[in-house]
C-alpha cells in the first residue's frame, strides 16, 4: 500500500476508533452494531498504536522514553520496556491522527 493510501486509511480508522471509544460500548459489541469486522478494528487499532509509539520513540530523546535499561539481549527479550507518556511534555507533531486519539489509544493499551 502506498503512503497516501495508508495515510487515508489511518485517518478513516482513527475516526472509526474515536467513534467507538466515544460510544462507551464494548468494542466488539460496537463493531457488530456498526457492521465493522472485529478483526479489522483490532488490526487498525494495533497499527495506529505501533505507528504512534514508533514516531514518539524516533522523535524523543528524553529519559522518559527509556526508563528501563537492560544490560544484555536476553534480559531485553524477557522484560518489556516502561514508557511514561506525558502530553504536556511531548512536542507537537504533524500526525495523521489527533493528540486525543493517541492518548485514548495508549490509555486503553
Coordinates of C-alpha atoms in Angstrom, one line a residue:
X1 CA 0.0 0.0 0.0
X2 CA 1.4 3.4 -0.9
X3 CA 1.9 6.2 1.6
X4 CA -1.1 8.2 0.5
X5 CA -3.5 5.2 0.7
X6 CA -2.0 4.3 4.1
X7 CA -2.5 7.9 5.4
X8 CA -6.1 8.0 4.2
X9 CA -6.8 4.6 5.9
X10 CA -5.2 5.8 9.1
X11 CA -7.4 8.8 9.1
X12 CA -10.5 6.7 8.4
X13 CA -9.7 4.2 11.1
X14 CA -8.8 7.0 13.6
X15 CA -12.3 8.4 13.1
X16 CA -13.9 4.9 13.5
X17 CA -11.9 4.1 16.6
X18 CA -12.8 7.5 18.1
X19 CA -16.4 6.9 17.5
X20 CA -16.3 3.5 19.1
X21 CA -14.5 4.9 22.2
X22 CA -16.9 7.8 22.5
X23 CA -19.9 5.3 22.5
X24 CA -18.8 3.7 25.7
X25 CA -19.9 0.3 24.4
X26 CA -17.6 -2.7 24.4
X27 CA -15.5 -2.7 21.2
X28 CA -16.8 -6.0 19.8
X29 CA -20.4 -5.0 20.5
X30 CA -20.0 -1.6 18.9
X31 CA -18.3 -3.2 15.8
X32 CA -21.2 -5.7 15.4
X33 CA -23.8 -2.9 15.8
X34 CA -22.0 -0.8 13.1
X35 CA -21.2 -3.6 10.6
X36 CA -17.4 -3.4 11.2
X37 CA -15.2 -6.5 11.3
X38 CA -13.7 -7.1 14.7
X39 CA -10.5 -8.3 13.1
X40 CA -10.2 -5.2 11.0
X41 CA -10.9 -2.9 14.0
X42 CA -8.3 -4.5 16.2
X43 CA -5.8 -4.7 13.4
X44 CA -6.0 -1.0 12.7
X45 CA -6.0 -0.2 16.4
X46 CA -2.7 -2.1 16.7
X47 CA -1.3 -0.4 13.6
X48 CA -2.1 3.0 14.9
X49 CA -0.7 2.3 18.3
X50 CA 2.5 1.0 16.8
X51 CA 2.9 4.0 14.5
X52 CA 2.3 6.4 17.3
X53 CA 4.8 4.6 19.5
X54 CA 7.4 4.4 16.8
X55 CA 7.1 8.1 15.9
X56 CA 7.2 9.0 19.6
X57 CA 10.4 6.9 20.1
X58 CA 12.1 8.2 17.0
X59 CA 11.5 11.8 17.9
X60 CA 12.0 11.7 21.6
X61 CA 15.4 11.6 23.3
X62 CA 14.0 12.2 26.8
X63 CA 14.7 9.9 29.7
X64 CA 11.0 9.1 30.0
X65 CA 11.3 7.1 26.7
X66 CA 13.9 4.8 28.1
X67 CA 13.1 4.4 31.8
X68 CA 14.1 0.8 31.8
X69 CA 17.6 0.0 30.6
X70 CA 18.6 -3.7 30.4
X71 CA 22.2 -4.8 30.0
X72 CA 22.0 -7.9 27.8
X73 CA 19.9 -9.1 24.9
X74 CA 18.4 -12.0 26.9
X75 CA 17.1 -9.5 29.6
X76 CA 15.8 -7.2 26.9
X77 CA 13.8 -10.1 25.3
X78 CA 12.2 -11.1 28.5
X79 CA 11.3 -7.7 30.0
X80 CA 9.1 -5.1 28.4
X81 CA 10.3 -1.5 28.4
X82 CA 8.5 1.0 30.5
X83 CA 7.4 4.2 28.8
X84 CA 5.9 7.2 30.5
X85 CA 3.8 9.5 28.3
X86 CA 3.1 13.0 29.4
X87 CA 1.0 15.1 27.0
X88 CA 2.4 18.3 28.4
X89 CA 6.0 17.3 27.7
X90 CA 5.5 16.0 24.2
X91 CA 6.5 18.1 21.2
X92 CA 3.8 18.9 18.6
X93 CA 4.0 16.6 15.6
X94 CA 2.1 16.5 12.3
X95 CA 0.5 13.1 12.8
X96 CA -2.3 11.5 10.7
X97 CA -4.4 11.4 14.0
X98 CA -5.2 13.8 16.8
X99 CA -3.4 14.0 20.2
X100 CA -6.6 12.9 21.9
X101 CA -6.8 9.8 19.7
X102 CA -3.2 9.0 20.6
X103 CA -3.9 9.4 24.3
X104 CA -7.1 7.4 24.3
X105 CA -5.4 4.5 22.4
X106 CA -2.4 4.4 24.6
X107 CA -4.7 4.7 27.7
X108 CA -6.6 1.5 26.6
X109 CA -3.4 -0.3 25.7

